[in-house]
PDB file of C-alpha atoms in Angstrom:
ATOM      1  CA  MET G   1     -54.035  30.913 -51.700  1.00  0.00           C
ATOM      2  CA  LYS G   2     -53.922  33.917 -53.926  1.00  0.00           C
ATOM      3  CA  GLY G   3     -50.651  34.307 -55.801  1.00  0.00           C
ATOM      4  CA  GLU G   4     -49.460  30.777 -55.082  1.00  0.00           C
ATOM      5  CA  HIS G   5     -49.392  28.033 -57.659  1.00  0.00           C
ATOM      6  CA  PRO G   6     -49.803  24.388 -56.755  1.00  0.00           C
ATOM      7  CA  GLY G   7     -46.490  22.571 -56.773  1.00  0.00           C
ATOM      8  CA  ARG G   8     -45.563  18.944 -56.943  1.00  0.00           C
ATOM      9  CA  ARG G   9     -47.559  16.692 -54.654  1.00  0.00           C
ATOM     10  CA  GLY G  10     -49.832  19.578 -53.721  1.00  0.00           C
ATOM     11  CA  HIS G  11     -47.181  21.807 -52.125  1.00  0.00           C
ATOM     12  CA  PRO G  12     -47.648  25.524 -52.775  1.00  0.00           C
ATOM     13  CA  ARG G  13     -44.873  27.357 -54.538  1.00  0.00           C
ATOM     14  CA  THR G  14     -43.660  30.735 -53.434  1.00  0.00           C
ATOM     15  CA  GLU G  15     -41.761  31.349 -56.690  1.00  0.00           C
ATOM     16  CA  PRO G  16     -41.994  29.553 -59.993  1.00  0.00           C
ATOM     17  CA  GLY G  17     -39.978  26.356 -59.748  1.00  0.00           C
ATOM     18  CA  LEU G  18     -39.252  26.546 -56.001  1.00  0.00           C
ATOM     19  CA  LEU G  19     -41.116  24.754 -53.253  1.00  0.00           C
ATOM     20  CA  SER G  20     -42.126  26.727 -50.222  1.00  0.00           C
ATOM     21  CA  PRO G  21     -39.728  26.329 -47.292  1.00  0.00           C
ATOM     22  CA  GLY G  22     -40.667  23.677 -44.804  1.00  0.00           C
ATOM     23  CA  PRO G  23     -39.371  20.609 -43.002  1.00  0.00           C
ATOM     24  CA  HIS G  24     -39.517  18.431 -46.153  1.00  0.00           C
ATOM     25  CA  THR G  25     -37.497  20.839 -48.286  1.00  0.00           C
ATOM     26  CA  ASP G  26     -35.027  21.501 -45.444  1.00  0.00           C
ATOM     27  CA  ARG G  27     -34.353  17.766 -45.080  1.00  0.00           C
ATOM     28  CA  ALA G  28     -33.968  17.356 -48.832  1.00  0.00           C
ATOM     29  CA  HIS G  29     -31.565  20.307 -48.929  1.00  0.00           C
ATOM     30  CA  ARG G  30     -29.459  18.888 -46.081  1.00  0.00           C
ATOM     31  CA  LEU G  31     -29.406  15.462 -47.768  1.00  0.00           C
ATOM     32  CA  ARG G  32     -28.226  16.976 -51.067  1.00  0.00           C
ATOM     33  CA  HIS G  33     -25.486  18.842 -49.208  1.00  0.00           C
ATOM     34  CA  LEU G  34     -24.390  15.684 -47.397  1.00  0.00           C
ATOM     35  CA  LEU G  35     -24.315  13.610 -50.584  1.00  0.00           C
ATOM     36  CA  THR G  36     -22.333  16.203 -52.519  1.00  0.00           C
ATOM     37  CA  TYR G  37     -19.881  16.637 -49.622  1.00  0.00           C
ATOM     38  CA  LEU G  38     -19.359  12.849 -49.663  1.00  0.00           C
ATOM     39  CA  TYR G  39     -19.308  12.232 -53.404  1.00  0.00           C
ATOM     40  CA  THR G  40     -17.128  15.146 -54.531  1.00  0.00           C
ATOM     41  CA  PRO G  41     -13.964  13.987 -52.729  1.00  0.00           C
ATOM     42  CA  LEU G  42     -14.789  10.328 -53.469  1.00  0.00           C
ATOM     43  CA  PHE G  43     -15.043  10.995 -57.202  1.00  0.00           C
ATOM     44  CA  LEU G  44     -11.853  13.076 -57.116  1.00  0.00           C
ATOM     45  CA  ALA G  45      -9.968  10.317 -55.299  1.00  0.00           C
ATOM     46  CA  LEU G  46     -11.206   7.686 -57.758  1.00  0.00           C
ATOM     47  CA  ALA G  47     -10.219   9.883 -60.715  1.00  0.00           C
ATOM     48  CA  VAL G  48      -6.698  10.239 -59.319  1.00  0.00           C
ATOM     49  CA  LEU G  49      -6.488   6.525 -58.462  1.00  0.00           C
ATOM     50  CA  PHE G  50      -7.528   5.390 -61.936  1.00  0.00           C
ATOM     51  CA  GLY G  51      -5.342   8.054 -63.551  1.00  0.00           C
ATOM     52  CA  VAL G  52      -2.252   6.897 -61.662  1.00  0.00           C
ATOM     53  CA  TRP G  53      -3.097   3.255 -62.345  1.00  0.00           C
ATOM     54  CA  ALA G  54      -3.494   4.045 -66.072  1.00  0.00           C
ATOM     55  CA  THR G  55      -0.055   5.659 -66.223  1.00  0.00           C
ATOM     56  CA  ARG G  56       1.564   2.673 -64.489  1.00  0.00           C
ATOM     57  CA  SER G  57      -0.364   0.022 -66.378  1.00  0.00           C
ATOM     58  CA  LEU G  58       1.429  -1.920 -69.097  1.00  0.00           C
ATOM     59  CA  SER G  59       0.002  -2.028 -72.582  1.00  0.00           C
ATOM     60  CA  GLY G  60      -1.359  -5.440 -73.523  1.00  0.00           C
ATOM     61  CA  GLU G  61      -2.162  -6.516 -69.959  1.00  0.00           C
ATOM     62  CA  PRO G  62      -5.657  -6.311 -68.518  1.00  0.00           C
ATOM     63  CA  PRO G  63      -6.979  -3.858 -67.561  1.00  0.00           C
ATOM     64  CA  SER G  64      -5.837  -1.743 -70.478  1.00  0.00           C
ATOM     65  CA  PRO G  65      -4.426   1.741 -69.833  1.00  0.00           C
ATOM     66  CA  TRP G  66      -7.144   3.189 -72.100  1.00  0.00           C
ATOM     67  CA  ALA G  67      -9.932   1.651 -70.023  1.00  0.00           C
ATOM     68  CA  LEU G  68      -8.351   2.946 -66.824  1.00  0.00           C
ATOM     69  CA  ALA G  69      -7.877   6.405 -68.349  1.00  0.00           C
ATOM     70  CA  GLY G  70     -11.522   6.344 -69.448  1.00  0.00           C
ATOM     71  CA  LEU G  71     -12.591   5.578 -65.888  1.00  0.00           C
ATOM     72  CA  ALA G  72     -10.356   8.377 -64.604  1.00  0.00           C
ATOM     73  CA  VAL G  73     -12.002  10.836 -67.004  1.00  0.00           C
ATOM     74  CA  LEU G  74     -15.475   9.583 -66.069  1.00  0.00           C
ATOM     75  CA  PHE G  75     -14.833  10.099 -62.349  1.00  0.00           C
ATOM     76  CA  ALA G  76     -13.274  13.509 -63.006  1.00  0.00           C
ATOM     77  CA  ILE G  77     -16.445  14.550 -64.855  1.00  0.00           C
ATOM     78  CA  LEU G  78     -18.601  13.207 -62.024  1.00  0.00           C
ATOM     79  CA  ALA G  79     -16.490  15.154 -59.521  1.00  0.00           C
ATOM     80  CA  LEU G  80     -16.976  18.348 -61.540  1.00  0.00           C
ATOM     81  CA  LEU G  81     -20.729  17.752 -61.702  1.00  0.00           C
ATOM     82  CA  ALA G  82     -20.885  17.124 -57.948  1.00  0.00           C
ATOM     83  CA  LEU G  83     -18.894  20.315 -57.387  1.00  0.00           C
ATOM     84  CA  ALA G  84     -21.306  22.231 -59.626  1.00  0.00           C
ATOM     85  CA  VAL G  85     -24.268  20.889 -57.628  1.00  0.00           C
ATOM     86  CA  LEU G  86     -22.545  21.840 -54.383  1.00  0.00           C
ATOM     87  CA  THR G  87     -21.895  25.357 -55.690  1.00  0.00           C
ATOM     88  CA  ALA G  88     -25.518  25.725 -56.811  1.00  0.00           C
ATOM     89  CA  LEU G  89     -26.771  24.505 -53.430  1.00  0.00           C
ATOM     90  CA  HIS G  90     -24.475  26.952 -51.664  1.00  0.00           C
ATOM     91  CA  HIS G  91     -25.722  29.877 -53.777  1.00  0.00           C
ATOM     92  CA  ARG G  92     -29.348  28.838 -53.278  1.00  0.00           C
ATOM     93  CA  HIS G  93     -28.749  28.609 -49.512  1.00  0.00           C
ATOM     94  CA  GLN G  94     -27.187  32.093 -49.460  1.00  0.00           C
ATOM     95  CA  ASP G  95     -30.043  33.555 -51.529  1.00  0.00           C
ATOM     96  CA  HIS G  96     -32.572  31.985 -49.163  1.00  0.00           C
ATOM     97  CA  HIS G  97     -30.865  33.544 -46.117  1.00  0.00           C
ATOM     98  CA  HIS G  98     -30.555  36.962 -47.779  1.00  0.00           C
ATOM     99  CA  ARG G  99     -34.292  36.953 -48.531  1.00  0.00           C
ATOM    100  CA  ASP G 100     -35.176  36.049 -44.938  1.00  0.00           C
ATOM    101  CA  HIS G 101     -33.031  38.785 -43.373  1.00  0.00           C
TER     102      HIS G 101
END
């Protein structure tokens, strides 16, 4: 159609970089929301768990406090990334509803 550019897998795009709304994109959006709602608290809990374990771990005994602290930092970063994705999805969802109404 005029003004539309072909997207991935032949889907038309309504704006550069965004797929046109439809059942496929709605399902993908809901799945991303579900995964970020699950992973954000999971990553936070694991960061706290490994952080507490690192502080209580004795030096010289496996696992080392440094390895546990490294895992705590890794899960904290993953939690922040999941939170950033969730925030972006929320803003995209709000923008989509503001355009429709």
